[in-house]
Coordinates of C-alpha atoms in Angstrom, one line a residue:
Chain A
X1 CA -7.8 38.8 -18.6
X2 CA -9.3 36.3 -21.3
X3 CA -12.7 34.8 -20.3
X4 CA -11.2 31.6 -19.4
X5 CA -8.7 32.9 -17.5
X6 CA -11.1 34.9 -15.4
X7 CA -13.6 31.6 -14.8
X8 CA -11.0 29.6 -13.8
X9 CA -10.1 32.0 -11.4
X10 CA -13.3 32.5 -10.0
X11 CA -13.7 29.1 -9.4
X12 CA -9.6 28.4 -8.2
X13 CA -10.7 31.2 -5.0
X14 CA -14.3 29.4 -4.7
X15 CA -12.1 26.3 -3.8
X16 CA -9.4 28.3 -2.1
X17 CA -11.7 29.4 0.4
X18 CA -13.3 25.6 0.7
X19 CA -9.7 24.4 2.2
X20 CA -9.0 27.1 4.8
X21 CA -8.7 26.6 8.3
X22 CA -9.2 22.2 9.9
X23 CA -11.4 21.1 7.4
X24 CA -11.4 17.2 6.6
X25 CA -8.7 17.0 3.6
X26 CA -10.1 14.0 1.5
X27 CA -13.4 16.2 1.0
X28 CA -11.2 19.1 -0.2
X29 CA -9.7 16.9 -2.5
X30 CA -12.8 15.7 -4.2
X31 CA -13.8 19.0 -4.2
X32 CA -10.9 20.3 -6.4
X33 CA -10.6 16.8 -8.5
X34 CA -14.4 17.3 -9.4
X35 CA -14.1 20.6 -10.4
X36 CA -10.5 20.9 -12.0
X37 CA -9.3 20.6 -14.8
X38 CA -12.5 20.7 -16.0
X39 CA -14.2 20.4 -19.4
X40 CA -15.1 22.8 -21.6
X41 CA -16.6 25.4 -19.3
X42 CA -19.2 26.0 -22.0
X43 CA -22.0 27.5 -19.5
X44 CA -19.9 29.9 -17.6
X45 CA -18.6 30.7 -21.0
X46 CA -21.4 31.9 -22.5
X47 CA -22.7 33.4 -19.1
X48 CA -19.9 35.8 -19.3
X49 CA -20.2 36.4 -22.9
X50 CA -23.7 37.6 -21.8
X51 CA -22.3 39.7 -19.3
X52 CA -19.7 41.5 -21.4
X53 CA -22.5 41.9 -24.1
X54 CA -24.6 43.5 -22.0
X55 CA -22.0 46.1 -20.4
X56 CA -20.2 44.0 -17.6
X57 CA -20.7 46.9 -15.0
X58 CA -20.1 44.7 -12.3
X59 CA -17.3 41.9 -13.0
X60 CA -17.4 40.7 -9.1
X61 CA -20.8 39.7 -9.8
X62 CA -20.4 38.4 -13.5
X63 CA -17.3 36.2 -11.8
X64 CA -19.3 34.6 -9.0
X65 CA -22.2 33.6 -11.8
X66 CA -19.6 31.7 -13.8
X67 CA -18.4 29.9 -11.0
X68 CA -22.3 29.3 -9.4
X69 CA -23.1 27.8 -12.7
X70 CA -20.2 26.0 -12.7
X71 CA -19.8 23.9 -9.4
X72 CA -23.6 23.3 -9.8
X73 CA -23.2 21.6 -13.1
X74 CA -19.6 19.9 -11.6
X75 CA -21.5 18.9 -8.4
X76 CA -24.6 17.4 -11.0
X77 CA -21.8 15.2 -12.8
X78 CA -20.7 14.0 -9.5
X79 CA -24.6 13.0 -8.3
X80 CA -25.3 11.7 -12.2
X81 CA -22.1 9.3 -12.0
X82 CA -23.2 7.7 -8.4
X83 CA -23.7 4.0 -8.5
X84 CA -27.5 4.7 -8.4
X85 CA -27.4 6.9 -11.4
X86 CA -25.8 6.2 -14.0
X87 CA -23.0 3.9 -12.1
X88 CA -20.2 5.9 -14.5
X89 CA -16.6 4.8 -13.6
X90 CA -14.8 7.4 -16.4
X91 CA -16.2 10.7 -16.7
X92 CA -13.5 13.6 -18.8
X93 CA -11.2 11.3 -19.0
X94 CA -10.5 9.9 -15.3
X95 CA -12.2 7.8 -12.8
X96 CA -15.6 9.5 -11.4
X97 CA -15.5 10.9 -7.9
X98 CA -17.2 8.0 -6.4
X99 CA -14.9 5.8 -8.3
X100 CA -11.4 7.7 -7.2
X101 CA -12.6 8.4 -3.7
X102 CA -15.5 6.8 -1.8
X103 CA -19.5 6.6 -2.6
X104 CA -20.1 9.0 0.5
X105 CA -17.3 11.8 -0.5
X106 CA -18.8 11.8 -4.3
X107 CA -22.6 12.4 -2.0
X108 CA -21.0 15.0 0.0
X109 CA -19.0 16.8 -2.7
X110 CA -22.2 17.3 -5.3
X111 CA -23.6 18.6 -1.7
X112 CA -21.1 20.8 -1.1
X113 CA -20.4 22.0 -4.9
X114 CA -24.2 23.1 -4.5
X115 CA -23.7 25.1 -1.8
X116 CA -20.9 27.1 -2.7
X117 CA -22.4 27.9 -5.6
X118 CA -24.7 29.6 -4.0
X119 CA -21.9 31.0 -1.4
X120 CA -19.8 32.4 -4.7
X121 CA -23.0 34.7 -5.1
X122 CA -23.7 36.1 -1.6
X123 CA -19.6 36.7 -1.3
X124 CA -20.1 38.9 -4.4
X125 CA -23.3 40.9 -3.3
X126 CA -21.3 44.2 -1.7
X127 CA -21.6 45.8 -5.1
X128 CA -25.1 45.5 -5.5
X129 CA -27.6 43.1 -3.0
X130 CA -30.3 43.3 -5.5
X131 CA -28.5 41.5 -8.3
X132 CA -27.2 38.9 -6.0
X133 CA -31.0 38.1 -4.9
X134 CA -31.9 38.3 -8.2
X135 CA -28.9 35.4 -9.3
X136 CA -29.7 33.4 -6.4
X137 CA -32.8 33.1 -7.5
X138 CA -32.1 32.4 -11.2
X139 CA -29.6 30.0 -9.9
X140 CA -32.1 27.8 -7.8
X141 CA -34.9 28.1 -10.3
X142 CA -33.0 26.5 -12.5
X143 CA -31.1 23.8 -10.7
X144 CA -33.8 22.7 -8.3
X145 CA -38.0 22.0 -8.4
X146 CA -40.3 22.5 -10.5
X147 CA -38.2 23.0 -12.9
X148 CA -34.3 22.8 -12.7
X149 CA -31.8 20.1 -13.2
X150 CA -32.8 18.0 -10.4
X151 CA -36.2 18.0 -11.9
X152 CA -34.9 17.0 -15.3
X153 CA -33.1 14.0 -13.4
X154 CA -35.8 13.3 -11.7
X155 CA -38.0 12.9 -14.6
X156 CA -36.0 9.8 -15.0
X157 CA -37.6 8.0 -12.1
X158 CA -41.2 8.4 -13.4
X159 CA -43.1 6.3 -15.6
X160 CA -44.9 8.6 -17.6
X161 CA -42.0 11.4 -18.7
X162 CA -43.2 15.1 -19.8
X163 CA -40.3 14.4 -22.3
X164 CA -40.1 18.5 -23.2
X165 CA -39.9 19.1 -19.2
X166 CA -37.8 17.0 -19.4
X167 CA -34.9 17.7 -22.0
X168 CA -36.2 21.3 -20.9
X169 CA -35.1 20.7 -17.5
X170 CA -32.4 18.2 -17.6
X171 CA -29.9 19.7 -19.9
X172 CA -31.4 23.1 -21.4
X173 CA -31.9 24.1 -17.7
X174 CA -28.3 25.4 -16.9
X175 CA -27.5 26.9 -20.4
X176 CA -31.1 29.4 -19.7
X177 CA -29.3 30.2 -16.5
X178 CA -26.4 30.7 -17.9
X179 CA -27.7 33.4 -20.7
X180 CA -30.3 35.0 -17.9
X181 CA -27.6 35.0 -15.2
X182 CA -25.0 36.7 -17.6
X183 CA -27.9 39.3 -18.1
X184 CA -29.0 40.0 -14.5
X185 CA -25.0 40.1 -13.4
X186 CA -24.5 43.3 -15.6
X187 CA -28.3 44.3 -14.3
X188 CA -30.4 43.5 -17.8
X189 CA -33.6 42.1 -18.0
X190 CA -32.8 38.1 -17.6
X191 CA -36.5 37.5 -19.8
X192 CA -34.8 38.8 -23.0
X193 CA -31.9 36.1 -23.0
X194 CA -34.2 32.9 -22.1
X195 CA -34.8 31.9 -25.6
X196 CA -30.9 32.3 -26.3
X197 CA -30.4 30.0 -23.1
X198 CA -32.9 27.7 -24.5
X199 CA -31.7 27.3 -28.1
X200 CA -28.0 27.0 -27.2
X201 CA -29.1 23.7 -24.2
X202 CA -31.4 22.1 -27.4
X203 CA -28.1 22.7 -29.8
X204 CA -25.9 20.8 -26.5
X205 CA -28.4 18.6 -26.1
X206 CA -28.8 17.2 -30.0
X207 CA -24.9 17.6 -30.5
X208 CA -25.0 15.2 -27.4
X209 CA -27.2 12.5 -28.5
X210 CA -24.8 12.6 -31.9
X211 CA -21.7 12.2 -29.4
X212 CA -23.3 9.1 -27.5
X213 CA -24.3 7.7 -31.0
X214 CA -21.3 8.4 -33.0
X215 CA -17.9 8.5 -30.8
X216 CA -16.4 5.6 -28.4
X217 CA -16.1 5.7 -25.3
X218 CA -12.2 7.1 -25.4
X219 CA -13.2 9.9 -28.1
X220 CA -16.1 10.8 -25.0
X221 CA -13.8 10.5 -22.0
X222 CA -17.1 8.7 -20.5
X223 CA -19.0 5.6 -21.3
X224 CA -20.6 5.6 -25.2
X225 CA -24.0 4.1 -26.6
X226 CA -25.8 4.9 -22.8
X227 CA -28.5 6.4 -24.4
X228 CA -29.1 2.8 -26.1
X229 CA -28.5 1.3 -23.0
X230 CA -30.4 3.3 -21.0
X231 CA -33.6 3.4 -23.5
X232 CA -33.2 7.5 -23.0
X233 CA -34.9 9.4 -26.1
X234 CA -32.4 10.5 -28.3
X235 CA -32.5 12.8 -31.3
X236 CA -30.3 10.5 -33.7
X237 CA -32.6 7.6 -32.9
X238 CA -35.7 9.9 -33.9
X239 CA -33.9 11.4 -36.8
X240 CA -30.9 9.7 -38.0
X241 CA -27.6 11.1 -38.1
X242 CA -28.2 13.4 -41.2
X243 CA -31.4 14.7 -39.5
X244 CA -30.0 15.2 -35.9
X245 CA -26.9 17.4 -37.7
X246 CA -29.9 19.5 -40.1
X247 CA -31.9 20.1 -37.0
X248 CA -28.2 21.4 -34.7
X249 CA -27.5 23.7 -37.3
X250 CA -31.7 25.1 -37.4
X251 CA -31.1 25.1 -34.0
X252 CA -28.3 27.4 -34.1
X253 CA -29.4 29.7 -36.6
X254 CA -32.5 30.6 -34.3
X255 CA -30.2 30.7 -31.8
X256 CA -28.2 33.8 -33.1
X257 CA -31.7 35.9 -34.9
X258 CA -32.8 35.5 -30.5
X259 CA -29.5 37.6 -29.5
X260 CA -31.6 40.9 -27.9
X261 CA -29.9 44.0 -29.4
X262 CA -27.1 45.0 -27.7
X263 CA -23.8 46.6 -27.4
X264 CA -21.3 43.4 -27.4
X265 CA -24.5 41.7 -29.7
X266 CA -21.5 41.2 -32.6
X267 CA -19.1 39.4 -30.4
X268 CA -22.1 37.3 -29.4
X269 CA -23.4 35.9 -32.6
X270 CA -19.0 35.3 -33.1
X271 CA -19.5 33.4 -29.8
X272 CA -22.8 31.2 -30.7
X273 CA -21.0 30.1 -34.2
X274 CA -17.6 29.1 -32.4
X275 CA -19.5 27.4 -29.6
X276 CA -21.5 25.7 -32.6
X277 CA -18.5 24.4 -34.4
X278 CA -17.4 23.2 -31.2
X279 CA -20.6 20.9 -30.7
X280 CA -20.9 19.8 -34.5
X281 CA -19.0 16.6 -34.1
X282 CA -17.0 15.3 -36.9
X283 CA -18.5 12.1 -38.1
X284 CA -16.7 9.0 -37.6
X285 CA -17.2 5.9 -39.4
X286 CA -20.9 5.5 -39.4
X287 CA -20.9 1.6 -39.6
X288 CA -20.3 2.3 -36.0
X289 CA -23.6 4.5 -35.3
X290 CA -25.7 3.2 -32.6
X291 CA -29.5 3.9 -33.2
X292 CA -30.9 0.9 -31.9
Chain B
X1 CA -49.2 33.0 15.1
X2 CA -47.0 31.1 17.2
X3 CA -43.9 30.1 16.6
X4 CA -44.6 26.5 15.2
X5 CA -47.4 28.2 13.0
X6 CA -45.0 30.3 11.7
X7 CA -42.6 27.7 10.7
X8 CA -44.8 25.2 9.3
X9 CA -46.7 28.1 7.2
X10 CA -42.8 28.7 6.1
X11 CA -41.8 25.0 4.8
X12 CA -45.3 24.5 3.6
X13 CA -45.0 27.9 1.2
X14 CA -41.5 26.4 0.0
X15 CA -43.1 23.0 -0.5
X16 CA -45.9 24.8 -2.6
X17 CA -43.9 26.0 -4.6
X18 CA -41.5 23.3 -5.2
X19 CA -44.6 21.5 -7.0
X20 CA -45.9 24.8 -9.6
X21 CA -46.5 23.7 -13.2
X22 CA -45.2 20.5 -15.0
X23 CA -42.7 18.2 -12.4
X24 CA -42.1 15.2 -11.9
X25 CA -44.7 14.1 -9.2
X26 CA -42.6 11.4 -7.3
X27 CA -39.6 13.8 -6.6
X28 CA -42.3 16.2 -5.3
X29 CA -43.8 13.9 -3.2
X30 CA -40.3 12.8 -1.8
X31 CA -39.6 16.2 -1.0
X32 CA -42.3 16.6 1.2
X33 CA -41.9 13.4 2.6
X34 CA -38.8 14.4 3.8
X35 CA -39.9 17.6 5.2
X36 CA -43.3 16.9 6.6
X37 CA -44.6 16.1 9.2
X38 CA -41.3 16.8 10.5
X39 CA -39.6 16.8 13.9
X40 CA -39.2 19.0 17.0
X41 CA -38.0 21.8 14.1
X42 CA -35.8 22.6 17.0
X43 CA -33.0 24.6 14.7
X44 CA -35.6 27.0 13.5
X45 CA -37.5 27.1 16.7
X46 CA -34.2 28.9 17.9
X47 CA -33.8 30.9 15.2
X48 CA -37.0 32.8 15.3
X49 CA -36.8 33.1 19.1
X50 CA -33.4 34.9 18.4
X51 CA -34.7 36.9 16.0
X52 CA -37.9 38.0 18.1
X53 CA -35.3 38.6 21.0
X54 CA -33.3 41.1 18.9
X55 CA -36.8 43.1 17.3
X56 CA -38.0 40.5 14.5
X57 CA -38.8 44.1 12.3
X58 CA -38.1 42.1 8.8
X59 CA -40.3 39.1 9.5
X60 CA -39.8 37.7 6.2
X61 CA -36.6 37.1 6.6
X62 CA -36.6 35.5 9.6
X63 CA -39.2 32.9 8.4
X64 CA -37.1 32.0 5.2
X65 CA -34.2 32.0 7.6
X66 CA -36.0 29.5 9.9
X67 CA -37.2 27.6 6.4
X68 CA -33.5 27.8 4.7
X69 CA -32.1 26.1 8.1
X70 CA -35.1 23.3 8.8
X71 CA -34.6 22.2 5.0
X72 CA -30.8 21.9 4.8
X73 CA -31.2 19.9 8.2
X74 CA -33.7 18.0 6.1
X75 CA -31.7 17.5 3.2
X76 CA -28.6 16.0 5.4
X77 CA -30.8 13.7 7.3
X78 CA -31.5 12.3 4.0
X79 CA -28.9 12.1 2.3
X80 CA -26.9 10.7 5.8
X81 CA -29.8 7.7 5.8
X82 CA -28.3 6.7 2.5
X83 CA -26.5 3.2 1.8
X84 CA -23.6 4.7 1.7
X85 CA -23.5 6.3 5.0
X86 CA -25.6 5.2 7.7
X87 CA -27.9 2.7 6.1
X88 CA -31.1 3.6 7.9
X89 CA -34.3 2.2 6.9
X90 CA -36.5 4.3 9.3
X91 CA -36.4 8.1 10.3
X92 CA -38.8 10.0 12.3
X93 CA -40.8 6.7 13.1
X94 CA -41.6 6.4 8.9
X95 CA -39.5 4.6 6.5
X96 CA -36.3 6.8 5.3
X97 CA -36.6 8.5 1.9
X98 CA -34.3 5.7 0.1
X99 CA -36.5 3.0 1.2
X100 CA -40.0 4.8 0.6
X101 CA -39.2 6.2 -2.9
X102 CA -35.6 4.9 -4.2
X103 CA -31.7 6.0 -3.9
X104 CA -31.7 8.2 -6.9
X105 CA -35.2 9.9 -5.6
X106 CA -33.4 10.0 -2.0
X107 CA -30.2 11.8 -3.4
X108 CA -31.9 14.4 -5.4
X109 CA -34.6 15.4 -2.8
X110 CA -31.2 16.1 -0.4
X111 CA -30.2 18.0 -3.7
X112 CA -32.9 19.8 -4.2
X113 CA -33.9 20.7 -0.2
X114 CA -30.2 22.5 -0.4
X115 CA -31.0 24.6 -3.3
X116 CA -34.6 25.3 -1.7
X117 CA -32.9 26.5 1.5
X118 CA -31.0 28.8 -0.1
X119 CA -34.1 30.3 -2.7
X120 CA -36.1 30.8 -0.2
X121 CA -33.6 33.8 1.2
X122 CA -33.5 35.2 -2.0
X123 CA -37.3 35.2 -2.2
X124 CA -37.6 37.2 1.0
X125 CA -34.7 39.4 0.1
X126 CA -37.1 42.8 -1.3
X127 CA -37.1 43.9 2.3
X128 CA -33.5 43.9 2.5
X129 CA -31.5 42.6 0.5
X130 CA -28.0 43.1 2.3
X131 CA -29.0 41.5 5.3
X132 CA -30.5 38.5 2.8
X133 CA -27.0 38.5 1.7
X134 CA -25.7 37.9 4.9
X135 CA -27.9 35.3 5.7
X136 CA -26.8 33.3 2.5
X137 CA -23.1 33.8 3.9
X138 CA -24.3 32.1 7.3
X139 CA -26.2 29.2 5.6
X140 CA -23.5 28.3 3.6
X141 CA -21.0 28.5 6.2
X142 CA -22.1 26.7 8.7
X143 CA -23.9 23.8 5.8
X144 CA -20.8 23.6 3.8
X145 CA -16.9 23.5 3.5
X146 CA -14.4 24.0 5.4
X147 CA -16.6 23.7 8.7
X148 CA -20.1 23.4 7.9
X149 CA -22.2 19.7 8.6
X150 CA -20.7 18.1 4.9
X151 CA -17.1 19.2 6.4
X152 CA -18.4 17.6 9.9
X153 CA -19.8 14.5 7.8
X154 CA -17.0 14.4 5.9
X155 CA -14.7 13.8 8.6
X156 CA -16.2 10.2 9.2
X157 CA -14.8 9.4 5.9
X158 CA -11.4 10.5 7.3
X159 CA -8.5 7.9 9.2
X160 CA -7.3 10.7 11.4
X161 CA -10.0 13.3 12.7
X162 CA -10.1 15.9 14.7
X163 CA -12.7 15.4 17.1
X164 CA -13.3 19.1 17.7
X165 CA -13.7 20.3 14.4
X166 CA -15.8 17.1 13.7
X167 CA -18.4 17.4 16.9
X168 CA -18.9 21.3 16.3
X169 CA -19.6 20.9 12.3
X170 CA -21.7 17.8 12.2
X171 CA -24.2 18.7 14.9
X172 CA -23.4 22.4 16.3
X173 CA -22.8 23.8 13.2
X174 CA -26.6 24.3 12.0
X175 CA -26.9 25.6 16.1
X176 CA -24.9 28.2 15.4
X177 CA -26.3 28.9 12.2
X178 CA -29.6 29.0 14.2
X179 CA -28.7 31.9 16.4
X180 CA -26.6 33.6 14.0
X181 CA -29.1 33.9 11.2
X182 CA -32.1 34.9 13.7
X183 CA -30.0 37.7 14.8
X184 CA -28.8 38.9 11.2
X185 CA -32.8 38.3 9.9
X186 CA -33.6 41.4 12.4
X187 CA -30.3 43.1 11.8
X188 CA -28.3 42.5 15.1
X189 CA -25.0 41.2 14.6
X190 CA -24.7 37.5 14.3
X191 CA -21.1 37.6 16.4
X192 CA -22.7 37.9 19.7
X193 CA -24.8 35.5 19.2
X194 CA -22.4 31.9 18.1
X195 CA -21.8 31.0 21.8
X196 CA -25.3 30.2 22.6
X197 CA -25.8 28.5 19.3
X198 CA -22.8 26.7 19.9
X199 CA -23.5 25.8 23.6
X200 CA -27.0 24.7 22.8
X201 CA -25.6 22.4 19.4
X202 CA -23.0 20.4 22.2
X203 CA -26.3 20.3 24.8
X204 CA -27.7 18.7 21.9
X205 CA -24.6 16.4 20.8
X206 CA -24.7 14.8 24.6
X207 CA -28.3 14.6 24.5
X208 CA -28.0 12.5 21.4
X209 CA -25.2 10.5 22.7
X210 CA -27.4 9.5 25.7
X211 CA -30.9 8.8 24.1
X212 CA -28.4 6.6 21.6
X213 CA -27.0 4.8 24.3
X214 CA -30.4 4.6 26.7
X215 CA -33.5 4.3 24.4
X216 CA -34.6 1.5 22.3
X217 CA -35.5 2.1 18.3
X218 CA -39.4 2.4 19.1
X219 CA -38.8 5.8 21.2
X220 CA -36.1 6.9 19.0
X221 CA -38.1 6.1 16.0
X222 CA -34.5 5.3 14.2
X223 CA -32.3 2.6 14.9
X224 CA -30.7 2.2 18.4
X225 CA -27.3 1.9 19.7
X226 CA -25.2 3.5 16.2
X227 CA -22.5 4.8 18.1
X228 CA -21.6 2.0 19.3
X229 CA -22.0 -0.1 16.3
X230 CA -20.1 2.7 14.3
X231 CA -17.5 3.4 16.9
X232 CA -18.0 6.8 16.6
X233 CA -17.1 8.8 20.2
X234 CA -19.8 9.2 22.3
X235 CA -20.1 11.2 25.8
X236 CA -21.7 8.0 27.3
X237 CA -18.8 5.7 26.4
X238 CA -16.1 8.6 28.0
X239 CA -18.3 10.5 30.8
X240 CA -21.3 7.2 32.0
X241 CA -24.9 8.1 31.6
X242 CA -24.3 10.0 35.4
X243 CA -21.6 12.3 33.8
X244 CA -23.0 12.8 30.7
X245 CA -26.2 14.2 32.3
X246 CA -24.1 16.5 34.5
X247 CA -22.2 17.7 31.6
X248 CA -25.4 18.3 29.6
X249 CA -26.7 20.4 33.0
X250 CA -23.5 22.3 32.6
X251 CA -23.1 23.5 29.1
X252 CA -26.9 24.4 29.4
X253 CA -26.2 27.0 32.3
X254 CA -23.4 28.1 30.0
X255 CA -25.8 29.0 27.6
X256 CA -28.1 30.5 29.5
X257 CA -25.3 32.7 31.0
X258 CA -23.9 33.4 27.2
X259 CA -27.5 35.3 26.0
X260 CA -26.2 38.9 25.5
X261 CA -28.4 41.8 26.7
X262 CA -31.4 42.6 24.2
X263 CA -35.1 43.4 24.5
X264 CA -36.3 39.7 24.2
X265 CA -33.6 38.0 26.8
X266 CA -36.2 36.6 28.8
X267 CA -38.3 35.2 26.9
X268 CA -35.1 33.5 25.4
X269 CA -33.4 32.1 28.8
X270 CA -37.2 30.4 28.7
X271 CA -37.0 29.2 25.3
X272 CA -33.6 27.2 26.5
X273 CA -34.7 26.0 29.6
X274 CA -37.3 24.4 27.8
X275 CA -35.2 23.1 25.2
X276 CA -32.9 21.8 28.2
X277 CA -36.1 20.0 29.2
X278 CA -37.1 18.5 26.1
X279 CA -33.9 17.4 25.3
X280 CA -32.7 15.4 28.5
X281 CA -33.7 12.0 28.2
X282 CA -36.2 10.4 30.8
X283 CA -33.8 7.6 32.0
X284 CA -34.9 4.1 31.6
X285 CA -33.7 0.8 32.9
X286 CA -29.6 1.4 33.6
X287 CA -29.3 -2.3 32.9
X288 CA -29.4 -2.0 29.4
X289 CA -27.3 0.8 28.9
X290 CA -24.9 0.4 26.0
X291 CA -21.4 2.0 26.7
X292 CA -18.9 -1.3 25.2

């Protein structure tokens, strides 16, 4: 089975089992429109990359990581997009959850995306209970408080930002679960594979800040320029567009000397480059750069 | 340490650690606002006095069962005081998360009080972590899709509901959950245990409907009379306040009579009676009884 086709499977039974029995069917619905077709699946990716590299001993549990990781980040989309976010009415290319089916459904299916994330993990513990502790807990270290996604978002509200807690926690946060989670599904030491994590969610998050500067709003699938709009920090506003693409590729390269030695450690560094020509964007007309 | 001890020690260790190292102060705040001081903390008060009835010998589990239950309940209080459900500007005689701190802090403190719930299993889960595992299951089933409270929320969102499945996942579901995951915390099987939760989360629906229909918003300490503002069904508008408090009596004895035999059954047929006390409403002046 190719690594994509074994994600989206993992996450087509996750939603499977969401629909069974009387259960309200608009909610099901949002469910599956939140989380199919999906994007690029980039953090379940590389959390089974991780897994394989690392001997894959126990694929029910290597599975049910992918899928945690993903319906958190799907159900983190659908809170981000809310009215009281970022009030988002396109996100991949259709109308946001909130937008398609009702404020309270977009609430309740970021609730519920959470939750079965965590379910995905406990449904997968037969093989060993240990490992499934150990993912729950990378899981919610690094989607809730002190330091998690919600944290990162939070961050937003305050005054006074820790602005490296905050990039830290707001978009580097899922991409160290993903490499630690990979590690601690085939039952390796998560600590080795932070910095990985860490140096792949700075790559996302400059590549990012040179997709809301350079592309339009049809190239994104979502709103462009927000992090003008917003007054968010943002790397090509700190370092131009030449300096944002230097520092993706330094990035990159510390990214693939951090790979711990390992069997599958060949396949990885194959796996950092493709995922780093995949974030490089091509550069449009740069009359058009927003750096204001 | 008595119960109560036990369970505030529980939420205040989560909340302690919600708040380690650098986070953003204001959604730390929020979150204990939300948590603390806190109700009657019936759900977990259940929970720990099923798990004492069935041996308590992995005590803790049973508190980060009673925690994981008392901070989803939290979390859906919040996020159902939003704008875009129920609009409430006072909880628990205080002003409602939204309207203290702000939308965005209100939605990720629900967020975030989900993932908590569910870490602070995982945290307890050394002792055992199959039985931790189970636990998880339980949490997420009964918080969840298809039939946990988001399912039983969800279904206001819906034009045609089923009133069953809507009454026994909005508010019994977390009852159930209550006596389930006490038994599983000491290892007894949750299956014997779903009728009482379920018989004590109806007791508790009618009790609701009654104090909504008979008290003013000072002695609720929310607002007054939503039922019939919201049309929602209500076993006032179908039963009167006469029939409604029979019907209460009798699902209580039901209860009572649905305890299976284990070392603590006693002390538990007490622990019901009392909540049957607590939870039927001293009834004030008929007059202004609201039952259009």
């Amino acid at each position: 089975m190719t690594p994509q086709t074994r994600i989206e499977t993992a996450l087509d039974i996750a939603l499977i089992r969401s629909r069974a029995g009387s259960c309200p069917p608009k909610l099901a619905s949002a469910l599956e429109y939140a989380v199919k077709p999906g994007g690029a699946r980039i953090r379940p990716t590389i959390c089974l990359n991780v897994a394989r590299a690392c001997g894959d001993d126990a694929p029910g549990l290597t599975d049910a990581a992918c899928a945690a990781i993903e319906l958190i980040h799907c159900g983190s989309l659908v809170h981000d997009d809310l009215p009281a976010f970022d009030n988002a009415d396109v996100r991949r290319g259709k109308p946001t959850v909130h937008k398609a089916w009702s404020e309270p459904l977009a609430v309740l299916t970021g609730d519920t995306l959470i939750i079965m994330a965590f379910e995905q993990i406990a449904l997968a513990a037969r093989s060993d209970a240990l490992r499934a502790a150990t993912l729950t807990l990378e899981l919610a270290r690094y989607s809730g408080m002190p330091h998690g996604i919600c944290a990162g978002q939070a961050w937003e509200s305050e005054a006074q930002v820790d602005l490296s807690a905050y990039h830290r926690a707001k978009t580097g946060a899922l991409f160290t679960a993903a490499t630690r989670m990979g590690a601690a599904a085939a039952g390796a030491d998560p600590e080795a594979w932070t910095e990985l994590g860490a140096r792949i969610g700075e790559a996302f998050q400059v590549a990012d800040d040179l997709r809301d500067a350079l592309y339009d709003e049809e190239t994104l699938g979502k709103p462009a320029g927000q992090d003008v709009v917003n007054a968010r920090p943002n790397a090509v506003s700190e370092l131009g567009v030449q300096g944002a693409i230097k520092r993706l590729d330094d990035i990159l390269s510390g990214a693939i000397s951090s790979i711990p030695s390992c069997p599958g450690e060949a396949a990885l560094c194959e796996m950092v480059r493709k995922t780093a020509e995949r974030l490089t964007p091509v550069i449009p007309n740069l009359a058009s750069v927003r750096t204001a």
